[in-house]
Amino acid sequence: MEILSTPQELQEYRKSLDGSVGFVPTMGALHKGHLSLIERSVKENDHTVVSIFVNPTQFLPGEDFEKYPRKEEADRKICELAGVDALFMPQKDAIYSEDEVLIKAPKQKGYILEGHFRPGHFDGVLQVVNKLFHLVRPTRAYFGKKDAQQLYLIQKMVRDFFWDIEIVPCEIVRDPDGLALSSRNVYLSPQERQKALLISKSLKRAAKLAQSGERRSEVIKEAMMAILEPLKVEYVEIVDRNFNIRESIEFGDTIILVAAYVGETRLIDNIWM
Ligand code: AMP
């Protein structure tokens, strides 16, 4: 496996490749969720490039950029064993310059829900993903449904900027008890981890209600809020695949989303129906 740390090295490497290229952008501290994206890319492409970059521009002041888990050695092993061809691990200064040209997330869909509570977060996400797409020029890029709004905005950026890249949405990987895997789960104490299960529980309850005939968003959100009561909820929302708020559930075109703090740790989760 090639370890690349500068954009120039990555561009040179890319020129040497023939055939399809799968790309999995991550912030590292890899877990089975990341691994599922990587394995899918390895299976579906001639070459797979993984990036690990804790992107400073997508963190707001006061967020966990400094303490975000970094596990370079373990990540390297995981990628190697999974059959990754090249791992791109740049330093911040290799990616960003002074007073850059900036990409803005859409004024509406980039500033509701996650974007409302983390204003500017998606500007940073799109800025870095756009740069990475230029360097990797992937045939396919793999993103988790766990970050549903991010996935939607990346698909939108690909359309709006005429990128010839297939965005592949990947299922959410969970621990057996239902907790969605996240690099941030390491922040949770054992007691907090138990409490965090309320998030997936509320989503399961929502799905059950919908399946038993309750389609009204208000009623479903209320039932979820009752379960989430012990947590500091930021939002519970029901949207369609294009992130328009839904008054009622329609199977095949609904995503139910939760963002909540468990102690100091902010977690997000969702279910696609
Ligand atoms: P991150 O390192 O958090 O930026 O995540 C990198 C990619 O992995 C993103 O596309 C995420 O949506 C995806 N991802 C993170 N957690 C999971 C999970 N539990 N299941 C599936 N994909 C995930």
PDB file of C-alpha atoms and ligand atoms in Angstrom:
ATOM      1  CA  MET A   1       0.000   0.000   0.000  1.00  0.00           C
ATOM      2  CA  GLU A   2       1.284   3.440  -0.951  1.00  0.00           C
ATOM      3  CA  ILE A   3       1.342   6.071   1.786  1.00  0.00           C
ATOM      4  CA  LEU A   4       1.007   9.521   0.241  1.00  0.00           C
ATOM      5  CA  SER A   5       1.215  12.782   2.128  1.00  0.00           C
ATOM      6  CA  THR A   6       1.266  15.590  -0.423  1.00  0.00           C
ATOM      7  CA  PRO A   7      -1.178  16.537  -3.170  1.00  0.00           C
ATOM      8  CA  GLN A   8       1.694  16.255  -5.678  1.00  0.00           C
ATOM      9  CA  GLU A   9       2.418  12.665  -4.653  1.00  0.00           C
ATOM     10  CA  LEU A  10      -1.249  11.807  -4.961  1.00  0.00           C
ATOM     11  CA  GLN A  11      -1.526  13.433  -8.397  1.00  0.00           C
ATOM     12  CA  GLU A  12       1.514  11.525  -9.621  1.00  0.00           C
ATOM     13  CA  TYR A  13       0.135   8.293  -8.233  1.00  0.00           C
ATOM     14  CA  ARG A  14      -3.247   8.940  -9.874  1.00  0.00           C
ATOM     15  CA  LYS A  15      -1.594   9.392 -13.268  1.00  0.00           C
ATOM     16  CA  SER A  16      -0.095   5.909 -12.956  1.00  0.00           C
ATOM     17  CA  LEU A  17      -3.528   4.252 -12.560  1.00  0.00           C
ATOM     18  CA  ASP A  18      -5.613   2.604 -15.254  1.00  0.00           C
ATOM     19  CA  GLY A  19      -9.157   1.408 -14.725  1.00  0.00           C
ATOM     20  CA  SER A  20     -11.725   2.433 -12.127  1.00  0.00           C
ATOM     21  CA  VAL A  21     -10.790   4.230  -8.927  1.00  0.00           C
ATOM     22  CA  GLY A  22     -12.864   4.060  -5.769  1.00  0.00           C
ATOM     23  CA  PHE A  23     -12.394   6.738  -3.134  1.00  0.00           C
ATOM     24  CA  VAL A  24     -13.271   6.740   0.567  1.00  0.00           C
ATOM     25  CA  PRO A  25     -12.693  10.066   2.336  1.00  0.00           C
ATOM     26  CA  THR A  26     -12.504   9.821   6.148  1.00  0.00           C
ATOM     27  CA  MET A  27     -11.240  11.623   9.230  1.00  0.00           C
ATOM     28  CA  GLY A  28      -9.608   8.444  10.526  1.00  0.00           C
ATOM     29  CA  ALA A  29     -10.033   6.568  13.831  1.00  0.00           C
ATOM     30  CA  LEU A  30     -11.421   3.946  11.504  1.00  0.00           C
ATOM     31  CA  HIS A  31     -14.174   1.587  12.665  1.00  0.00           C
ATOM     32  CA  LYS A  32     -16.365  -1.025  11.018  1.00  0.00           C
ATOM     33  CA  GLY A  33     -18.534   1.695   9.471  1.00  0.00           C
ATOM     34  CA  HIS A  34     -15.547   3.090   7.576  1.00  0.00           C
ATOM     35  CA  LEU A  35     -14.410  -0.441   6.818  1.00  0.00           C
ATOM     36  CA  SER A  36     -17.716  -1.289   5.140  1.00  0.00           C
ATOM     37  CA  LEU A  37     -17.191   1.637   2.737  1.00  0.00           C
ATOM     38  CA  ILE A  38     -13.584   0.609   2.093  1.00  0.00           C
ATOM     39  CA  GLU A  39     -14.469  -3.048   1.482  1.00  0.00           C
ATOM     40  CA  ARG A  40     -17.203  -2.059  -0.927  1.00  0.00           C
ATOM     41  CA  SER A  41     -14.821   0.177  -2.847  1.00  0.00           C
ATOM     42  CA  VAL A  42     -12.172  -2.554  -3.016  1.00  0.00           C
ATOM     43  CA  LYS A  43     -14.788  -4.947  -4.370  1.00  0.00           C
ATOM     44  CA  GLU A  44     -16.242  -2.557  -6.944  1.00  0.00           C
ATOM     45  CA  ASN A  45     -13.107  -0.877  -8.333  1.00  0.00           C
ATOM     46  CA  ASP A  46      -9.705  -1.687  -9.811  1.00  0.00           C
ATOM     47  CA  HIS A  47      -8.028   0.636  -7.298  1.00  0.00           C
ATOM     48  CA  THR A  48      -9.065   2.113  -3.957  1.00  0.00           C
ATOM     49  CA  VAL A  49      -7.774   5.317  -2.437  1.00  0.00           C
ATOM     50  CA  VAL A  50      -8.587   6.185   1.192  1.00  0.00           C
ATOM     51  CA  SER A  51      -7.913   9.599   2.681  1.00  0.00           C
ATOM     52  CA  ILE A  52      -7.482  10.354   6.366  1.00  0.00           C
ATOM     53  CA  PHE A  53      -7.621  14.040   7.140  1.00  0.00           C
ATOM     54  CA  VAL A  54      -9.131  15.677  10.208  1.00  0.00           C
ATOM     55  CA  ASN A  55     -10.385  18.652   8.267  1.00  0.00           C
ATOM     56  CA  PRO A  56     -10.059  21.811  10.373  1.00  0.00           C
ATOM     57  CA  THR A  57     -12.485  23.883   8.286  1.00  0.00           C
ATOM     58  CA  GLN A  58     -15.484  21.696   9.102  1.00  0.00           C
ATOM     59  CA  PHE A  59     -15.096  22.143  12.858  1.00  0.00           C
ATOM     60  CA  LEU A  60     -16.625  25.217  14.500  1.00  0.00           C
ATOM     61  CA  PRO A  61     -14.796  27.169  17.201  1.00  0.00           C
ATOM     62  CA  GLY A  62     -15.271  25.270  20.459  1.00  0.00           C
ATOM     63  CA  GLU A  63     -15.847  21.906  18.767  1.00  0.00           C
ATOM     64  CA  ASP A  64     -13.620  18.869  19.247  1.00  0.00           C
ATOM     65  CA  PHE A  65     -11.012  19.433  16.490  1.00  0.00           C
ATOM     66  CA  GLU A  66      -8.067  19.288  18.923  1.00  0.00           C
ATOM     67  CA  LYS A  67      -9.220  16.196  20.766  1.00  0.00           C
ATOM     68  CA  TYR A  68     -10.710  14.359  17.764  1.00  0.00           C
ATOM     69  CA  PRO A  69      -9.364  10.781  18.038  1.00  0.00           C
ATOM     70  CA  ARG A  70      -6.239  10.159  15.923  1.00  0.00           C
ATOM     71  CA  LYS A  71      -5.069   6.556  15.453  1.00  0.00           C
ATOM     72  CA  GLU A  72      -2.649   6.649  12.563  1.00  0.00           C
ATOM     73  CA  GLU A  73      -0.947   3.287  13.119  1.00  0.00           C
ATOM     74  CA  ALA A  74      -4.130   1.280  13.587  1.00  0.00           C
ATOM     75  CA  ASP A  75      -5.759   3.029  10.621  1.00  0.00           C
ATOM     76  CA  ARG A  76      -2.833   2.169   8.393  1.00  0.00           C
ATOM     77  CA  LYS A  77      -3.089  -1.529   9.341  1.00  0.00           C
ATOM     78  CA  ILE A  78      -6.843  -1.584   8.770  1.00  0.00           C
ATOM     79  CA  CYS A  79      -6.413  -0.111   5.285  1.00  0.00           C
ATOM     80  CA  GLU A  80      -3.572  -2.429   4.406  1.00  0.00           C
ATOM     81  CA  LEU A  81      -5.513  -5.532   5.464  1.00  0.00           C
ATOM     82  CA  ALA A  82      -8.599  -4.366   3.586  1.00  0.00           C
ATOM     83  CA  GLY A  83      -6.648  -4.194   0.332  1.00  0.00           C
ATOM     84  CA  VAL A  84      -6.454  -0.415  -0.036  1.00  0.00           C
ATOM     85  CA  ASP A  85      -3.990   0.625  -2.761  1.00  0.00           C
ATOM     86  CA  ALA A  86      -3.132   4.102  -1.537  1.00  0.00           C
ATOM     87  CA  LEU A  87      -3.645   5.942   1.725  1.00  0.00           C
ATOM     88  CA  PHE A  88      -3.516   9.742   1.568  1.00  0.00           C
ATOM     89  CA  MET A  89      -2.668  11.357   4.920  1.00  0.00           C
ATOM     90  CA  PRO A  90      -1.803  15.006   4.337  1.00  0.00           C
ATOM     91  CA  GLN A  91      -0.906  17.732   6.808  1.00  0.00           C
ATOM     92  CA  LYS A  92      -3.212  20.729   7.002  1.00  0.00           C
ATOM     93  CA  ASP A  93      -0.755  23.081   5.280  1.00  0.00           C
ATOM     94  CA  ALA A  94      -0.496  20.781   2.282  1.00  0.00           C
ATOM     95  CA  ILE A  95      -4.250  21.112   1.731  1.00  0.00           C
ATOM     96  CA  TYR A  96      -4.992  24.733   2.625  1.00  0.00           C
ATOM     97  CA  SER A  97      -3.438  28.056   1.678  1.00  0.00           C
ATOM     98  CA  GLU A  98      -3.971  31.612   2.924  1.00  0.00           C
ATOM     99  CA  ASP A  99      -7.127  33.449   1.806  1.00  0.00           C
ATOM    100  CA  GLU A 100      -8.482  30.636  -0.334  1.00  0.00           C
ATOM    101  CA  VAL A 101     -11.125  30.476  -3.009  1.00  0.00           C
ATOM    102  CA  LEU A 102     -14.117  29.125  -1.093  1.00  0.00           C
ATOM    103  CA  ILE A 103     -17.076  26.910  -1.854  1.00  0.00           C
ATOM    104  CA  LYS A 104     -20.312  27.714  -0.051  1.00  0.00           C
ATOM    105  CA  ALA A 105     -22.878  25.114   0.944  1.00  0.00           C
ATOM    106  CA  PRO A 106     -26.376  25.868  -0.420  1.00  0.00           C
ATOM    107  CA  LYS A 107     -27.989  28.691   1.573  1.00  0.00           C
ATOM    108  CA  GLN A 108     -31.033  26.594   2.470  1.00  0.00           C
ATOM    109  CA  LYS A 109     -30.176  22.927   2.571  1.00  0.00           C
ATOM    110  CA  GLY A 110     -26.683  23.633   3.893  1.00  0.00           C
ATOM    111  CA  TYR A 111     -27.995  25.678   6.810  1.00  0.00           C
ATOM    112  CA  ILE A 112     -30.871  23.633   8.203  1.00  0.00           C
ATOM    113  CA  LEU A 113     -30.625  20.785  10.734  1.00  0.00           C
ATOM    114  CA  GLU A 114     -26.872  19.972  11.019  1.00  0.00           C
ATOM    115  CA  GLY A 115     -26.104  23.211   9.213  1.00  0.00           C
ATOM    116  CA  HIS A 116     -28.294  25.201  11.610  1.00  0.00           C
ATOM    117  CA  PHE A 117     -26.567  23.869  14.705  1.00  0.00           C
ATOM    118  CA  ARG A 118     -23.130  23.817  13.052  1.00  0.00           C
ATOM    119  CA  PRO A 119     -23.253  26.880  10.758  1.00  0.00           C
ATOM    120  CA  GLY A 120     -20.445  26.742   8.208  1.00  0.00           C
ATOM    121  CA  HIS A 121     -19.765  23.053   8.857  1.00  0.00           C
ATOM    122  CA  PHE A 122     -20.885  22.013   5.377  1.00  0.00           C
ATOM    123  CA  ASP A 123     -18.893  24.821   3.731  1.00  0.00           C
ATOM    124  CA  GLY A 124     -15.805  23.152   5.176  1.00  0.00           C
ATOM    125  CA  VAL A 125     -16.952  19.657   4.207  1.00  0.00           C
ATOM    126  CA  LEU A 126     -17.613  20.656   0.590  1.00  0.00           C
ATOM    127  CA  GLN A 127     -14.371  22.642   0.405  1.00  0.00           C
ATOM    128  CA  VAL A 128     -12.257  19.661   1.384  1.00  0.00           C
ATOM    129  CA  VAL A 129     -14.224  17.028  -0.535  1.00  0.00           C
ATOM    130  CA  ASN A 130     -14.007  19.146  -3.673  1.00  0.00           C
ATOM    131  CA  LYS A 131     -10.224  19.388  -3.274  1.00  0.00           C
ATOM    132  CA  LEU A 132      -9.958  15.654  -2.658  1.00  0.00           C
ATOM    133  CA  PHE A 133     -12.100  14.899  -5.707  1.00  0.00           C
ATOM    134  CA  HIS A 134      -9.731  17.003  -7.827  1.00  0.00           C
ATOM    135  CA  LEU A 135      -6.727  15.090  -6.536  1.00  0.00           C
ATOM    136  CA  VAL A 136      -8.174  11.571  -6.691  1.00  0.00           C
ATOM    137  CA  ARG A 137     -10.454  11.993  -9.738  1.00  0.00           C
ATOM    138  CA  PRO A 138     -12.389   8.929  -8.575  1.00  0.00           C
ATOM    139  CA  THR A 139     -14.790   6.881 -10.660  1.00  0.00           C
ATOM    140  CA  ARG A 140     -16.848   6.257  -7.534  1.00  0.00           C
ATOM    141  CA  ALA A 141     -16.815   7.825  -4.068  1.00  0.00           C
ATOM    142  CA  TYR A 142     -18.302   6.123  -1.018  1.00  0.00           C
ATOM    143  CA  PHE A 143     -20.227   7.944   1.707  1.00  0.00           C
ATOM    144  CA  GLY A 144     -22.200   6.665   4.707  1.00  0.00           C
ATOM    145  CA  LYS A 145     -25.917   7.280   5.119  1.00  0.00           C
ATOM    146  CA  LYS A 146     -25.055   7.989   8.749  1.00  0.00           C
ATOM    147  CA  ASP A 147     -24.175  11.533   7.642  1.00  0.00           C
ATOM    148  CA  ALA A 148     -27.338  11.838   5.587  1.00  0.00           C
ATOM    149  CA  GLN A 149     -27.294  15.593   5.027  1.00  0.00           C
ATOM    150  CA  GLN A 150     -23.615  15.485   4.098  1.00  0.00           C
ATOM    151  CA  LEU A 151     -24.376  12.743   1.584  1.00  0.00           C
ATOM    152  CA  TYR A 152     -27.207  14.801   0.100  1.00  0.00           C
ATOM    153  CA  LEU A 153     -25.011  17.920  -0.176  1.00  0.00           C
ATOM    154  CA  ILE A 154     -22.157  16.003  -1.787  1.00  0.00           C
ATOM    155  CA  GLN A 155     -24.563  14.546  -4.351  1.00  0.00           C
ATOM    156  CA  LYS A 156     -25.786  18.085  -4.945  1.00  0.00           C
ATOM    157  CA  MET A 157     -22.238  19.430  -5.329  1.00  0.00           C
ATOM    158  CA  VAL A 158     -21.446  16.667  -7.814  1.00  0.00           C
ATOM    159  CA  ARG A 159     -24.473  17.686  -9.879  1.00  0.00           C
ATOM    160  CA  ASP A 160     -23.912  21.437  -9.550  1.00  0.00           C
ATOM    161  CA  PHE A 161     -20.203  21.263 -10.415  1.00  0.00           C
ATOM    162  CA  PHE A 162     -20.682  18.655 -13.180  1.00  0.00           C
ATOM    163  CA  TRP A 163     -18.364  16.162 -11.508  1.00  0.00           C
ATOM    164  CA  ASP A 164     -18.323  12.855 -13.368  1.00  0.00           C
ATOM    165  CA  ILE A 165     -18.279  10.822 -10.172  1.00  0.00           C
ATOM    166  CA  GLU A 166     -20.722   8.185  -8.977  1.00  0.00           C
ATOM    167  CA  ILE A 167     -21.595   8.812  -5.342  1.00  0.00           C
ATOM    168  CA  VAL A 168     -22.299   5.499  -3.627  1.00  0.00           C
ATOM    169  CA  PRO A 169     -24.455   5.725  -0.482  1.00  0.00           C
ATOM    170  CA  CYS A 170     -23.558   3.050   2.089  1.00  0.00           C
ATOM    171  CA  GLU A 171     -25.709   1.583   4.867  1.00  0.00           C
ATOM    172  CA  ILE A 172     -25.220   2.606   8.488  1.00  0.00           C
ATOM    173  CA  VAL A 173     -23.170   0.084  10.463  1.00  0.00           C
ATOM    174  CA  ARG A 174     -24.273  -0.389  14.082  1.00  0.00           C
ATOM    175  CA  ASP A 175     -23.069  -2.194  17.166  1.00  0.00           C
ATOM    176  CA  PRO A 176     -25.261  -5.224  17.970  1.00  0.00           C
ATOM    177  CA  ASP A 177     -27.176  -3.161  20.552  1.00  0.00           C
ATOM    178  CA  GLY A 178     -28.127  -0.582  17.907  1.00  0.00           C
ATOM    179  CA  LEU A 179     -25.640   2.222  18.548  1.00  0.00           C
ATOM    180  CA  ALA A 180     -24.469   3.647  15.216  1.00  0.00           C
ATOM    181  CA  LEU A 181     -20.687   3.385  14.979  1.00  0.00           C
ATOM    182  CA  SER A 182     -18.901   6.725  15.180  1.00  0.00           C
ATOM    183  CA  SER A 183     -15.338   7.797  15.872  1.00  0.00           C
ATOM    184  CA  ARG A 184     -16.839   9.996  18.603  1.00  0.00           C
ATOM    185  CA  ASN A 185     -18.248   6.986  20.516  1.00  0.00           C
ATOM    186  CA  VAL A 186     -14.845   6.675  22.252  1.00  0.00           C
ATOM    187  CA  TYR A 187     -15.752   9.819  24.206  1.00  0.00           C
ATOM    188  CA  LEU A 188     -18.676   8.016  25.899  1.00  0.00           C
ATOM    189  CA  SER A 189     -18.348   6.623  29.445  1.00  0.00           C
ATOM    190  CA  PRO A 190     -20.027   3.214  29.973  1.00  0.00           C
ATOM    191  CA  GLN A 191     -23.056   4.957  31.501  1.00  0.00           C
ATOM    192  CA  GLU A 192     -23.243   7.447  28.644  1.00  0.00           C
ATOM    193  CA  ARG A 193     -23.021   4.657  26.127  1.00  0.00           C
ATOM    194  CA  GLN A 194     -26.111   3.077  27.703  1.00  0.00           C
ATOM    195  CA  LYS A 195     -27.918   6.406  27.499  1.00  0.00           C
ATOM    196  CA  ALA A 196     -26.841   6.859  23.873  1.00  0.00           C
ATOM    197  CA  LEU A 197     -28.882   3.756  22.977  1.00  0.00           C
ATOM    198  CA  LEU A 198     -32.003   5.894  23.391  1.00  0.00           C
ATOM    199  CA  ILE A 199     -31.171   7.473  20.024  1.00  0.00           C
ATOM    200  CA  SER A 200     -31.412   4.267  17.988  1.00  0.00           C
ATOM    201  CA  LYS A 201     -34.320   3.184  20.193  1.00  0.00           C
ATOM    202  CA  SER A 202     -36.250   6.329  19.252  1.00  0.00           C
ATOM    203  CA  LEU A 203     -35.612   5.663  15.563  1.00  0.00           C
ATOM    204  CA  LYS A 204     -36.769   2.058  15.887  1.00  0.00           C
ATOM    205  CA  ARG A 205     -39.908   3.271  17.620  1.00  0.00           C
ATOM    206  CA  ALA A 206     -40.529   5.738  14.775  1.00  0.00           C
ATOM    207  CA  ALA A 207     -40.163   2.979  12.182  1.00  0.00           C
ATOM    208  CA  LYS A 208     -42.533   0.750  14.105  1.00  0.00           C
ATOM    209  CA  LEU A 209     -45.152   3.470  14.395  1.00  0.00           C
ATOM    210  CA  ALA A 210     -44.922   4.189  10.683  1.00  0.00           C
ATOM    211  CA  GLN A 211     -45.178   0.517   9.825  1.00  0.00           C
ATOM    212  CA  SER A 212     -48.264   0.162  11.980  1.00  0.00           C
ATOM    213  CA  GLY A 213     -49.971   2.967  10.046  1.00  0.00           C
ATOM    214  CA  GLU A 214     -49.068   6.210  11.829  1.00  0.00           C
ATOM    215  CA  ARG A 215     -47.785   8.553   9.124  1.00  0.00           C
ATOM    216  CA  ARG A 216     -48.083  11.973  10.793  1.00  0.00           C
ATOM    217  CA  SER A 217     -44.656  13.493  11.414  1.00  0.00           C
ATOM    218  CA  GLU A 218     -45.825  15.433  14.493  1.00  0.00           C
ATOM    219  CA  VAL A 219     -47.080  12.305  16.232  1.00  0.00           C
ATOM    220  CA  ILE A 220     -43.955  10.318  15.373  1.00  0.00           C
ATOM    221  CA  LYS A 221     -41.626  13.103  16.490  1.00  0.00           C
ATOM    222  CA  GLU A 222     -43.504  13.416  19.791  1.00  0.00           C
ATOM    223  CA  ALA A 223     -43.125   9.689  20.457  1.00  0.00           C
ATOM    224  CA  MET A 224     -39.410   9.982  19.706  1.00  0.00           C
ATOM    225  CA  MET A 225     -38.987  13.014  21.967  1.00  0.00           C
ATOM    226  CA  ALA A 226     -40.572  11.079  24.840  1.00  0.00           C
ATOM    227  CA  ILE A 227     -37.887   8.397  24.481  1.00  0.00           C
ATOM    228  CA  LEU A 228     -35.113  10.969  24.047  1.00  0.00           C
ATOM    229  CA  GLU A 229     -36.227  12.926  27.120  1.00  0.00           C
ATOM    230  CA  PRO A 230     -33.081  12.139  29.208  1.00  0.00           C
ATOM    231  CA  LEU A 231     -30.817  13.554  26.446  1.00  0.00           C
ATOM    232  CA  LYS A 232     -30.209  17.102  25.288  1.00  0.00           C
ATOM    233  CA  VAL A 233     -31.872  16.872  21.886  1.00  0.00           C
ATOM    234  CA  GLU A 234     -30.833  19.354  19.180  1.00  0.00           C
ATOM    235  CA  TYR A 235     -33.320  18.202  16.600  1.00  0.00           C
ATOM    236  CA  VAL A 236     -35.663  15.411  15.642  1.00  0.00           C
ATOM    237  CA  GLU A 237     -36.840  15.869  12.079  1.00  0.00           C
ATOM    238  CA  ILE A 238     -38.486  14.030   9.235  1.00  0.00           C
ATOM    239  CA  VAL A 239     -37.406  14.916   5.702  1.00  0.00           C
ATOM    240  CA  ASP A 240     -37.622  13.558   2.189  1.00  0.00           C
ATOM    241  CA  ARG A 241     -34.537  12.421   0.243  1.00  0.00           C
ATOM    242  CA  ASN A 242     -33.942  16.037  -0.835  1.00  0.00           C
ATOM    243  CA  PHE A 243     -34.095  17.298   2.716  1.00  0.00           C
ATOM    244  CA  ASN A 244     -37.473  18.993   2.448  1.00  0.00           C
ATOM    245  CA  ILE A 245     -39.320  18.822   5.773  1.00  0.00           C
ATOM    246  CA  ARG A 246     -42.095  16.225   5.641  1.00  0.00           C
ATOM    247  CA  GLU A 247     -45.508  16.585   7.304  1.00  0.00           C
ATOM    248  CA  SER A 248     -46.119  12.883   6.835  1.00  0.00           C
ATOM    249  CA  ILE A 249     -44.115   9.787   6.087  1.00  0.00           C
ATOM    250  CA  GLU A 250     -43.988   8.329   2.617  1.00  0.00           C
ATOM    251  CA  PHE A 251     -42.254   4.988   2.319  1.00  0.00           C
ATOM    252  CA  GLY A 252     -39.340   5.104  -0.093  1.00  0.00           C
ATOM    253  CA  ASP A 253     -38.793   8.830   0.338  1.00  0.00           C
ATOM    254  CA  THR A 254     -38.314   9.549   4.034  1.00  0.00           C
ATOM    255  CA  ILE A 255     -35.381  10.021   6.375  1.00  0.00           C
ATOM    256  CA  ILE A 256     -35.908  10.430  10.113  1.00  0.00           C
ATOM    257  CA  LEU A 257     -33.043  12.269  11.782  1.00  0.00           C
ATOM    258  CA  VAL A 258     -31.833  12.813  15.342  1.00  0.00           C
ATOM    259  CA  ALA A 259     -29.029  14.931  16.783  1.00  0.00           C
ATOM    260  CA  ALA A 260     -28.502  14.879  20.541  1.00  0.00           C
ATOM    261  CA  TYR A 261     -25.884  15.384  23.195  1.00  0.00           C
ATOM    262  CA  VAL A 262     -25.062  12.526  25.520  1.00  0.00           C
ATOM    263  CA  GLY A 263     -23.091  14.353  28.190  1.00  0.00           C
ATOM    264  CA  GLU A 264     -20.569  16.416  26.242  1.00  0.00           C
ATOM    265  CA  THR A 265     -20.687  14.192  23.176  1.00  0.00           C
ATOM    266  CA  ARG A 266     -22.813  15.179  20.209  1.00  0.00           C
ATOM    267  CA  LEU A 267     -24.204  12.204  18.298  1.00  0.00           C
ATOM    268  CA  ILE A 268     -26.286  11.968  15.116  1.00  0.00           C
ATOM    269  CA  ASP A 269     -28.248   9.055  13.729  1.00  0.00           C
ATOM    270  CA  ASN A 270     -31.046   8.439  11.261  1.00  0.00           C
ATOM    271  CA  ILE A 271     -33.202   5.861   9.573  1.00  0.00           C
ATOM    272  CA  TRP A 272     -34.146   5.716   5.885  1.00  0.00           C
ATOM    273  CA  MET A 273     -37.609   4.525   5.052  1.00  0.00           C
TER     274      MET A 273
HETATM  275  P1  AMP B   1     -15.829  10.404   9.104  1.00  0.00           P
HETATM  276  O1  AMP B   1     -14.501   9.770   9.340  1.00  0.00           O
HETATM  277  O2  AMP B   1     -16.676  10.506  10.339  1.00  0.00           O
HETATM  278  O3  AMP B   1     -15.726  11.681   8.329  1.00  0.00           O
HETATM  279  O4  AMP B   1     -16.639   9.393   8.169  1.00  0.00           O
HETATM  280  C1  AMP B   1     -16.131   9.009   6.914  1.00  0.00           C
HETATM  281  C2  AMP B   1     -17.203   8.298   6.149  1.00  0.00           C
HETATM  282  O5  AMP B   1     -17.635   7.135   6.874  1.00  0.00           O
HETATM  283  C3  AMP B   1     -18.464   9.166   5.942  1.00  0.00           C
HETATM  284  O6  AMP B   1     -18.961   8.958   4.632  1.00  0.00           O
HETATM  285  C4  AMP B   1     -19.407   8.640   6.975  1.00  0.00           C
HETATM  286  O7  AMP B   1     -20.764   8.812   6.646  1.00  0.00           O
HETATM  287  C5  AMP B   1     -19.040   7.164   6.997  1.00  0.00           C
HETATM  288  N1  AMP B   1     -19.467   6.545   8.254  1.00  0.00           N
HETATM  289  C6  AMP B   1     -19.187   6.967   9.511  1.00  0.00           C
HETATM  290  N2  AMP B   1     -19.794   6.174  10.416  1.00  0.00           N
HETATM  291  C7  AMP B   1     -20.483   5.237   9.717  1.00  0.00           C
HETATM  292  C8  AMP B   1     -21.323   4.150  10.069  1.00  0.00           C
HETATM  293  N3  AMP B   1     -21.578   3.838  11.338  1.00  0.00           N
HETATM  294  N4  AMP B   1     -21.857   3.409   9.082  1.00  0.00           N
HETATM  295  C9  AMP B   1     -21.602   3.711   7.778  1.00  0.00           C
HETATM  296  N5  AMP B   1     -20.828   4.723   7.369  1.00  0.00           N
HETATM  297  C10 AMP B   1     -20.270   5.481   8.328  1.00  0.00           C
END
